[in-house]
Coordinates of C-alpha atoms in Angstrom, one line a residue:
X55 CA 26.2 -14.8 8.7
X56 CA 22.9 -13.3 6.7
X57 CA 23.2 -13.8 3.0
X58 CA 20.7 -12.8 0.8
X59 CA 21.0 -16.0 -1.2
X60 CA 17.7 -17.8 0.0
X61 CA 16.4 -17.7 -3.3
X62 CA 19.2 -18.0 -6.1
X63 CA 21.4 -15.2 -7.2
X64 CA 21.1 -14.7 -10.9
X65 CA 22.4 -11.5 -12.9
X66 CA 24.7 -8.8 -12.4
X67 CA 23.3 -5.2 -10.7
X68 CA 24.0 -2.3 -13.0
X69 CA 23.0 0.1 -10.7
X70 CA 25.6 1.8 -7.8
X71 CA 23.0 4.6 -5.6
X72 CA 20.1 4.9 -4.3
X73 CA 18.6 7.6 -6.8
X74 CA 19.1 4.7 -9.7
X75 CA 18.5 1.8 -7.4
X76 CA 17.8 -0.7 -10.2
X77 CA 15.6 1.7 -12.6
X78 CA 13.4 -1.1 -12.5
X79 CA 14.1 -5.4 -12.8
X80 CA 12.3 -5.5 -16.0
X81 CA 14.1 -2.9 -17.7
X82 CA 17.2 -4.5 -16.7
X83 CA 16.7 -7.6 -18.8
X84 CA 15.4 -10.0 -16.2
X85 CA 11.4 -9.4 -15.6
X86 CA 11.7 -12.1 -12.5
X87 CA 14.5 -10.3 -10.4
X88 CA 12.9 -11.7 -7.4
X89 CA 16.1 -11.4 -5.2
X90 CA 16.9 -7.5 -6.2
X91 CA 13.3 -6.7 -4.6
X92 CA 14.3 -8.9 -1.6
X93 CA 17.8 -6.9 -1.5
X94 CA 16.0 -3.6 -1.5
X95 CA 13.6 -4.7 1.3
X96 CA 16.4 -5.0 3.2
X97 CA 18.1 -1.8 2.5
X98 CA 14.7 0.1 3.6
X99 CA 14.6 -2.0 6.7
X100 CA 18.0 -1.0 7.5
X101 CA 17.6 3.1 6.5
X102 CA 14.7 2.8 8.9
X103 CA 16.7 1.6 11.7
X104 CA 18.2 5.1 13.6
X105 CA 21.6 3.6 14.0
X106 CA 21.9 2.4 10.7
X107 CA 25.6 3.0 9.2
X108 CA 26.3 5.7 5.8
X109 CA 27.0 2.5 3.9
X110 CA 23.3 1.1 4.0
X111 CA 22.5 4.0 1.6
X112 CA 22.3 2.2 -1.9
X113 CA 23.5 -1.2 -1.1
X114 CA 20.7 -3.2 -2.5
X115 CA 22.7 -2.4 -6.4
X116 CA 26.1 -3.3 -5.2
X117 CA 27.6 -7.0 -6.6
X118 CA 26.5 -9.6 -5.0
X119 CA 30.1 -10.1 -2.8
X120 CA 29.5 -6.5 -1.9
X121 CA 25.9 -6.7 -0.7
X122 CA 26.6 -10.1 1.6
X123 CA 29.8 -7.9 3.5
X124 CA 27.9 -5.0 3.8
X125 CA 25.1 -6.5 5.4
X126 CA 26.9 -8.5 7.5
X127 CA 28.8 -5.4 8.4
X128 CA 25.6 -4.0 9.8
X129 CA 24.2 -6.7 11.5
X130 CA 27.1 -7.0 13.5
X131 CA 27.0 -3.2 14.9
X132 CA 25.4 -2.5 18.0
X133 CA 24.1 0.4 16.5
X134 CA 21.3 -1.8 14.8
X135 CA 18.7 -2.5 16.9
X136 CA 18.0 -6.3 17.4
X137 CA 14.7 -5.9 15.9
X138 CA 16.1 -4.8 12.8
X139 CA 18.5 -7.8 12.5
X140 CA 15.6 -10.0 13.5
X141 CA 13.3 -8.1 10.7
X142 CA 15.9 -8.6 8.2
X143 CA 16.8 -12.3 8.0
X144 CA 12.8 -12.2 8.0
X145 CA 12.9 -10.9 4.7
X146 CA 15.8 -13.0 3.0
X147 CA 13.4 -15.8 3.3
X148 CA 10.8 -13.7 1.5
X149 CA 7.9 -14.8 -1.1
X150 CA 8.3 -12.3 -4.2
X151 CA 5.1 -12.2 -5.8
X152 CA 4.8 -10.7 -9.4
X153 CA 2.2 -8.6 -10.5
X154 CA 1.6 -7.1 -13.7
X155 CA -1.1 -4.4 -14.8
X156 CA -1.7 -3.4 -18.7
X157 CA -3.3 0.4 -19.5
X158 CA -6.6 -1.1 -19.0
X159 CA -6.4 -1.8 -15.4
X160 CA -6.6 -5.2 -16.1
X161 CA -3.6 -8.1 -14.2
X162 CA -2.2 -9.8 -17.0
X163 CA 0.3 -11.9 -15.1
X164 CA 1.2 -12.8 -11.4
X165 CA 4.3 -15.2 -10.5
X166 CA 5.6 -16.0 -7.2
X167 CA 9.3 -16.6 -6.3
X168 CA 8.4 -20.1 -4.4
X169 CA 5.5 -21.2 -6.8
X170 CA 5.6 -19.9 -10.1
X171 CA 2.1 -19.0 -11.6
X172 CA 0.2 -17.7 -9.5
X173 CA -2.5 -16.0 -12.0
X174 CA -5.4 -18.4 -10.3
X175 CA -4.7 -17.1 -6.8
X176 CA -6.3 -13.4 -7.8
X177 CA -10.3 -12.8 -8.1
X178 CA -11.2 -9.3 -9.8
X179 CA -14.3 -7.6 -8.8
X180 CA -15.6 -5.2 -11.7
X181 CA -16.6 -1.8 -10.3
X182 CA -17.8 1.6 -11.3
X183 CA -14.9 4.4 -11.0
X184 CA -16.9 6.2 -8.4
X185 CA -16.3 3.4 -6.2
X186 CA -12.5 3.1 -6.5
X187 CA -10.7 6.0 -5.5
X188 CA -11.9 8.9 -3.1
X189 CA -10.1 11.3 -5.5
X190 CA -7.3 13.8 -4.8
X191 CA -8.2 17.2 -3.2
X192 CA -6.6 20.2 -3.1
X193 CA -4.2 20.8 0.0
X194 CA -6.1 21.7 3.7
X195 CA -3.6 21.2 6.9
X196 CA -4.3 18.6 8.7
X197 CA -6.0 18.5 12.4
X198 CA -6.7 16.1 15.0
X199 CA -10.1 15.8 16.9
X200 CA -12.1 13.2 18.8
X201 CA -14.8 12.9 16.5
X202 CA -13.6 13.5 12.6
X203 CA -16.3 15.9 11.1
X204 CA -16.5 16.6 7.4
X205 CA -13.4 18.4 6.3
X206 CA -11.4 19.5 3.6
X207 CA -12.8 19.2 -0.3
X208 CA -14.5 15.7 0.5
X209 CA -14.0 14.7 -2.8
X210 CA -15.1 11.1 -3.2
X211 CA -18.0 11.6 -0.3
X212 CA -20.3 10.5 -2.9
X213 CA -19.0 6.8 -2.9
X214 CA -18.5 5.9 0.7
X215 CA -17.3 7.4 4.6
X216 CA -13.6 7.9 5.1
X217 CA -10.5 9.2 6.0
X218 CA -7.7 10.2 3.5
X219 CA -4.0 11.7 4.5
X220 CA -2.4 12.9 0.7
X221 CA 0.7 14.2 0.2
X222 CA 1.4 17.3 -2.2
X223 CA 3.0 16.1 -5.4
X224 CA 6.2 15.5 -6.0
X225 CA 9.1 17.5 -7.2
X226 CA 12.9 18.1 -7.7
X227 CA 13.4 19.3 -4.3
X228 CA 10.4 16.6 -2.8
X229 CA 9.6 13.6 -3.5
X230 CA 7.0 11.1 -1.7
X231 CA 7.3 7.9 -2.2
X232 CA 5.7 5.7 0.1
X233 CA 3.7 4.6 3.3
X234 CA 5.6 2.7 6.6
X235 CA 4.0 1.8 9.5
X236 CA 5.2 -0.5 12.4
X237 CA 1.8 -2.2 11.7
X238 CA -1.4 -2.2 11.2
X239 CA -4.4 -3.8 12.9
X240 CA -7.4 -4.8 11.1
X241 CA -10.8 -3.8 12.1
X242 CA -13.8 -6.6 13.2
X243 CA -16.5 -5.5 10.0
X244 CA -19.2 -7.4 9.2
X245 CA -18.3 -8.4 5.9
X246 CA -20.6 -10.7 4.5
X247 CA -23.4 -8.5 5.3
X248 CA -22.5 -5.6 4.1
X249 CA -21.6 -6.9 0.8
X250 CA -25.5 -7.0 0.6
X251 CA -25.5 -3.9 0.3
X252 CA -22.7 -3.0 -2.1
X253 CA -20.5 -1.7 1.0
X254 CA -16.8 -2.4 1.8
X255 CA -13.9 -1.6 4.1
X256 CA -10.7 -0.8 3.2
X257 CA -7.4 0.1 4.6
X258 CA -4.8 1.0 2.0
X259 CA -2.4 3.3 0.1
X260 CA -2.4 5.0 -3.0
X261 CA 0.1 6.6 -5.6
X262 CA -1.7 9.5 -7.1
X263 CA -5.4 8.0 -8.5
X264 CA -3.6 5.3 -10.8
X265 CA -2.9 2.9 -8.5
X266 CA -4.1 1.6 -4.7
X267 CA -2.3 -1.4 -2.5
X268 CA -3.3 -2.4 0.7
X269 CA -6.5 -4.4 2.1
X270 CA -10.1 -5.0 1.6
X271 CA -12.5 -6.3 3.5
X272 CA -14.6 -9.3 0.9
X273 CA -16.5 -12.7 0.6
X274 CA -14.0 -15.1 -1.1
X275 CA -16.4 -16.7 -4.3
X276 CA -13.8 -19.1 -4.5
X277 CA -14.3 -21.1 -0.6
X278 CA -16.9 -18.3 0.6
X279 CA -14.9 -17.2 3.0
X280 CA -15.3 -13.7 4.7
X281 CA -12.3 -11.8 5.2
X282 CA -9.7 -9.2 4.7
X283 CA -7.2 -10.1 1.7
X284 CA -4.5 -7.8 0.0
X285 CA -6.0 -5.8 -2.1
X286 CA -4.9 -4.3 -5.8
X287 CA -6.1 -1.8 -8.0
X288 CA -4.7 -0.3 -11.1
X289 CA -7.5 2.7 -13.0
X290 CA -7.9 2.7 -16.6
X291 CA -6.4 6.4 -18.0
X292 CA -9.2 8.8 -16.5
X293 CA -9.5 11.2 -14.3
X294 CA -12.3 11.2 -11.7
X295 CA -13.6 14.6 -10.9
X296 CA -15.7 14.9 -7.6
X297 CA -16.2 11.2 -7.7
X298 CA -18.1 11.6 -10.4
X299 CA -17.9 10.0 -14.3
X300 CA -16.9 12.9 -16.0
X301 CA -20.4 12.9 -18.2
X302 CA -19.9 9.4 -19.5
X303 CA -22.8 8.0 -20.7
X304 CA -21.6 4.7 -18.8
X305 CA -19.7 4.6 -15.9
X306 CA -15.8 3.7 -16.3
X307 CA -15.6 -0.2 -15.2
X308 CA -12.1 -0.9 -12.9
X309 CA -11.3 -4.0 -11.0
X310 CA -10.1 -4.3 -7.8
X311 CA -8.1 -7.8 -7.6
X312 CA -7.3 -9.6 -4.0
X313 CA -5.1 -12.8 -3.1
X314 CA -7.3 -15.2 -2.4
X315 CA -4.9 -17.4 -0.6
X316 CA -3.5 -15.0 2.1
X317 CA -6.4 -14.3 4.3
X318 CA -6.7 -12.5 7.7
X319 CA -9.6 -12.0 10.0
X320 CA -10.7 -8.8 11.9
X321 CA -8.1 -7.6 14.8
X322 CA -5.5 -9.2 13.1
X323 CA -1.8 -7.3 13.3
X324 CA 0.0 -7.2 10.2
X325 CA 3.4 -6.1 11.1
X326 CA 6.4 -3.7 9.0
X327 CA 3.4 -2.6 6.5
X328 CA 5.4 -0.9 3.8
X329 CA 4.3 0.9 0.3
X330 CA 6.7 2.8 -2.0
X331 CA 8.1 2.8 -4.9
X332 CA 10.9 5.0 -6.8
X333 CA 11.1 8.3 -8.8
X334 CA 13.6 6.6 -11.1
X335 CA 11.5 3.7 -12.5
X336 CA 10.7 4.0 -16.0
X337 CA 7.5 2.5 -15.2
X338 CA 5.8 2.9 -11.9
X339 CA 6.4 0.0 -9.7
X340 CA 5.0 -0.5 -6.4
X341 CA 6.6 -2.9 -4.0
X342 CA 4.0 -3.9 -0.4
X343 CA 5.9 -5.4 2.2
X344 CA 3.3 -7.2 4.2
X345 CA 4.6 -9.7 7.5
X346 CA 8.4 -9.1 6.6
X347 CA 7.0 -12.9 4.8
X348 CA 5.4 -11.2 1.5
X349 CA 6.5 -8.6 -1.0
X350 CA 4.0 -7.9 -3.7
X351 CA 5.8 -5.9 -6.7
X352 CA 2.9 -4.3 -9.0
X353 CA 3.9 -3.1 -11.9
X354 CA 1.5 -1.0 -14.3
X355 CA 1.9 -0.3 -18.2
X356 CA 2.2 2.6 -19.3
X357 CA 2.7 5.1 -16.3
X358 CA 5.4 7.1 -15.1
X359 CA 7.0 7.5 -11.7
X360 CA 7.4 10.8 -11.7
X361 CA 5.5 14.0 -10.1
X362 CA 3.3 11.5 -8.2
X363 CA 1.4 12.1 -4.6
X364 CA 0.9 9.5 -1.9
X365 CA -2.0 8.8 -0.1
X366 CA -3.5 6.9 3.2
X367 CA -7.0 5.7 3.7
X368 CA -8.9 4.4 5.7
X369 CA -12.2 4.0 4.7
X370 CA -16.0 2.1 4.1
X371 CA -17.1 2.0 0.3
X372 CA -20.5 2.5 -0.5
X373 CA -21.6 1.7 -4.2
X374 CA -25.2 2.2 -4.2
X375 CA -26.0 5.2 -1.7
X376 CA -28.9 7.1 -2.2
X377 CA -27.2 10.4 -1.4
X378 CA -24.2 11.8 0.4
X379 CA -25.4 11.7 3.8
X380 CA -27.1 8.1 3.5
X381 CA -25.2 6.2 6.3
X382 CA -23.5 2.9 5.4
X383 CA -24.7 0.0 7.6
X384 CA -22.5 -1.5 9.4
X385 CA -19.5 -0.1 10.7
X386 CA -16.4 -1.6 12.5
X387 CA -16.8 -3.5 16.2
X388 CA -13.3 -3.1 16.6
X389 CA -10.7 -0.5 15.4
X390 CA -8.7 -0.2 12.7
X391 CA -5.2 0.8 13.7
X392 CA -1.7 2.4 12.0
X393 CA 0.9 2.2 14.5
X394 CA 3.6 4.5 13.7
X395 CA 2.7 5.5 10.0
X396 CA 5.1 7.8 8.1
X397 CA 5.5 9.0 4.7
X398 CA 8.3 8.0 3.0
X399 CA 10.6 10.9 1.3
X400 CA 12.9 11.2 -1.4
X401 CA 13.2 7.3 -2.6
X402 CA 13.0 5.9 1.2
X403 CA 16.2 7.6 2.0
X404 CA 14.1 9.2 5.2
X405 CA 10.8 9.1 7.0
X406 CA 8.8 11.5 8.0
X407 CA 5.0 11.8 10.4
X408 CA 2.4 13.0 8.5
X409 CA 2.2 16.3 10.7
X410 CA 5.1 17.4 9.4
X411 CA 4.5 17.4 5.8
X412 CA 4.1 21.0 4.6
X413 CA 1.0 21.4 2.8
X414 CA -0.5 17.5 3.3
X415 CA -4.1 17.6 2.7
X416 CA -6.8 16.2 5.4
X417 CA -9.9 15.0 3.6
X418 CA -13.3 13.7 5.7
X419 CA -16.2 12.4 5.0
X420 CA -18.5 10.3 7.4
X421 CA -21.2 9.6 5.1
X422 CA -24.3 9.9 7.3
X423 CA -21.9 8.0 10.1
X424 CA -19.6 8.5 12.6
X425 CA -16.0 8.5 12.5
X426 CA -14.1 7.9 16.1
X427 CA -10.9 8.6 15.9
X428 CA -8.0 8.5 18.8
X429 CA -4.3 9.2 18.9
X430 CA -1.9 8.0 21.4
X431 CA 1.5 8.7 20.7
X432 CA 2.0 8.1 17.0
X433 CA -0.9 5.1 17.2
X434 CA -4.1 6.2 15.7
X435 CA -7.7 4.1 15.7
X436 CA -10.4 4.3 13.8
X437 CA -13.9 3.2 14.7
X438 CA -16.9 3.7 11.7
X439 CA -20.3 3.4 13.4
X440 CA -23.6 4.1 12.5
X441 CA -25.2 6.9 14.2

């Protein structure tokens, strides 16, 4: 029998649908919820599943009781595929990890389910605003070639080569919440070196330009260790134009902040990637599912949850380029991968490809470089290569 009960049950759910799911654990009195963001894990593992039954929809706010018999309802059906029940008693035994931004982009706390605090775990790297978020463009349709070729408004081309998929924004009759994919595969990048010259890869997704999950390519200071790490990055209130500063005399500074102690090398698989969060949160609050084995709950100050976009990159930073077209220097030896990526719709309740989001913008920029790009099926690979 699956119970949710790995780590302790310990207050009462106020909330009975999807559309009011928990209106966010902090707002309900207890900051450290850790098990309501393992119960909704498991509802979108479920609603993903195509035999899943009506009565997955809004089960993570029922009691306790409730929850337990529903879920071992569903795991009993044959309609629910054994990968699914094999995904979900993955998740019940969870680490929740905690993280909290304040308006100036700056992680004031991070706690972990299994270890507490966790604050010492996270390294920050202070960086200009042009660096951090490849803007949001105006809507082109999207197209598939074999070579990607500058397209779209290439907002951002001034701070690095890349590939970004954006949804429109969000309204009463559509709302995008979020980024599944079966997995994704890391690309081989040669880190270290390219760090020499103010360059970095990253795969990740973003709500709107407030807030960016996913993973960067970086030289741990703390056991100088090359890698790729989960990645986090909440802007300070500003809007980049362009990629540019918006006339500041000096530049906007942001941090990006990674977990130092989950590390994972180039071609590694990192399976049910997931990124959402929900319209009704009184402050935005991204959960990351990363290995059904981590969720990382991000939390920023301040912001709302409403009339947001979602985007997908895949990209190589460049912070000191002499000019648009100034290729980076080293690109990836073997390919970055999203298996089966969808957008998530209307608080998780469906899934849909990017192909068929009306309006979804299609944004290129290869920076002096090359961008290879294949599609099998719903797999697509990247390969960035100097020309």
């Amino acid at each position: 029998m699956l119970k949710v009960a790995k780590v302790a049950l310990s207050v009462l759910l106020l909330s009975a649908s999807i559309p009011s799911l928990m209106a966010n654990a902090q707002e309900n009195g207890n900051p450290n919820n850790y098990d309501q963001y393992i119960k909704e894990a498991i509802e979108q593992e479920v609603l993903l599943d195509a035999g899943s039954p009506s009565t997955a929809k809004g089960m993570s706010s029922l009691t306790d009781k409730e929850f337990n018999k529903t879920l071992d309802n569903i795991t009993q059906s044959p309609n629910v595929s054994q990968t699914t029940k094999q995904n979900i008693e993955k998740l019940e035994n969870a680490e929740v990890i905690l993280l909290d931004f304040d308006s100036d982009g700056e992680l004031i706390n991070a706690t972990s389910s299994e270890k507490g605090d966790i604050r010492s775990n996270f390294e920050s790297k202070e960086i200009t605003a042009t660096e951090s978020t490849y803007g949001t463009e105006p809507h082109v349709r999207i197209s598939t070639q074999s070579y990607l070729g500058n397209q779209g408004n290439t907002v951002g081309k001034e701070t690095g080569a890349f590939h970004r998929l954006q949804t429109p924004a969000s309204n009463a009759n559509k709302i995008y919440n979020g980024v599944v994919a079966d997995s994704i595969v890391l690309p081989t990048y040669n880190i270290k070196d390219a760090l020499t010259y103010e360059e970095a890869a990253y795969l990740y997704t973003g709500v709107d330009d407030v807030a960016e999950v996913g993973f960067k390519g970086v030289n741990n200071p703390k056991f100088s260790i090359d890698g790729w790490y989960p990645m986090f990055h909440a802007k300070k209130y500003h809007t980049v134009e362009s990629g540019d500063t918006n006339g500041n005399t000096q530049p906007n500074k942001d941090k990006y902040y990674y977990d130092t102690s989950k590390k994972f090398n180039g071609g590694d698989k990192i399976n049910g990637y997931k990124v959402y969060y929900y319209s009704t949160d009184k402050t935005l609050t991204i959960r990351e599912q990363i290995n059904y084995q981590n969720i990382y709950v991000i939390r920023f100050d301040g912001l709302g949850s409403t009339g947001r976009s979602v985007k997908r990159l895949t990209a190589i930073g460049m912070g000191s380029a002499s000019s648009t077209t100034t290729p980076f220097h080293f690109g990836f030896t073997t390919p970055a991968i999203w298996n089966n990526m969808k957008f998530l719709i209307n608080n998780s309740s469906s899934s849909v490809y990017p192909s068929s989001v009306p309006g979804l913008s299609n944004d290129v920029w290869t920076h002096g470089g090359k961008i290879d790009y294949t599609k099998s099926g719903q797999s697509e690979k990247y390969i960035f290569s100097v020309k």
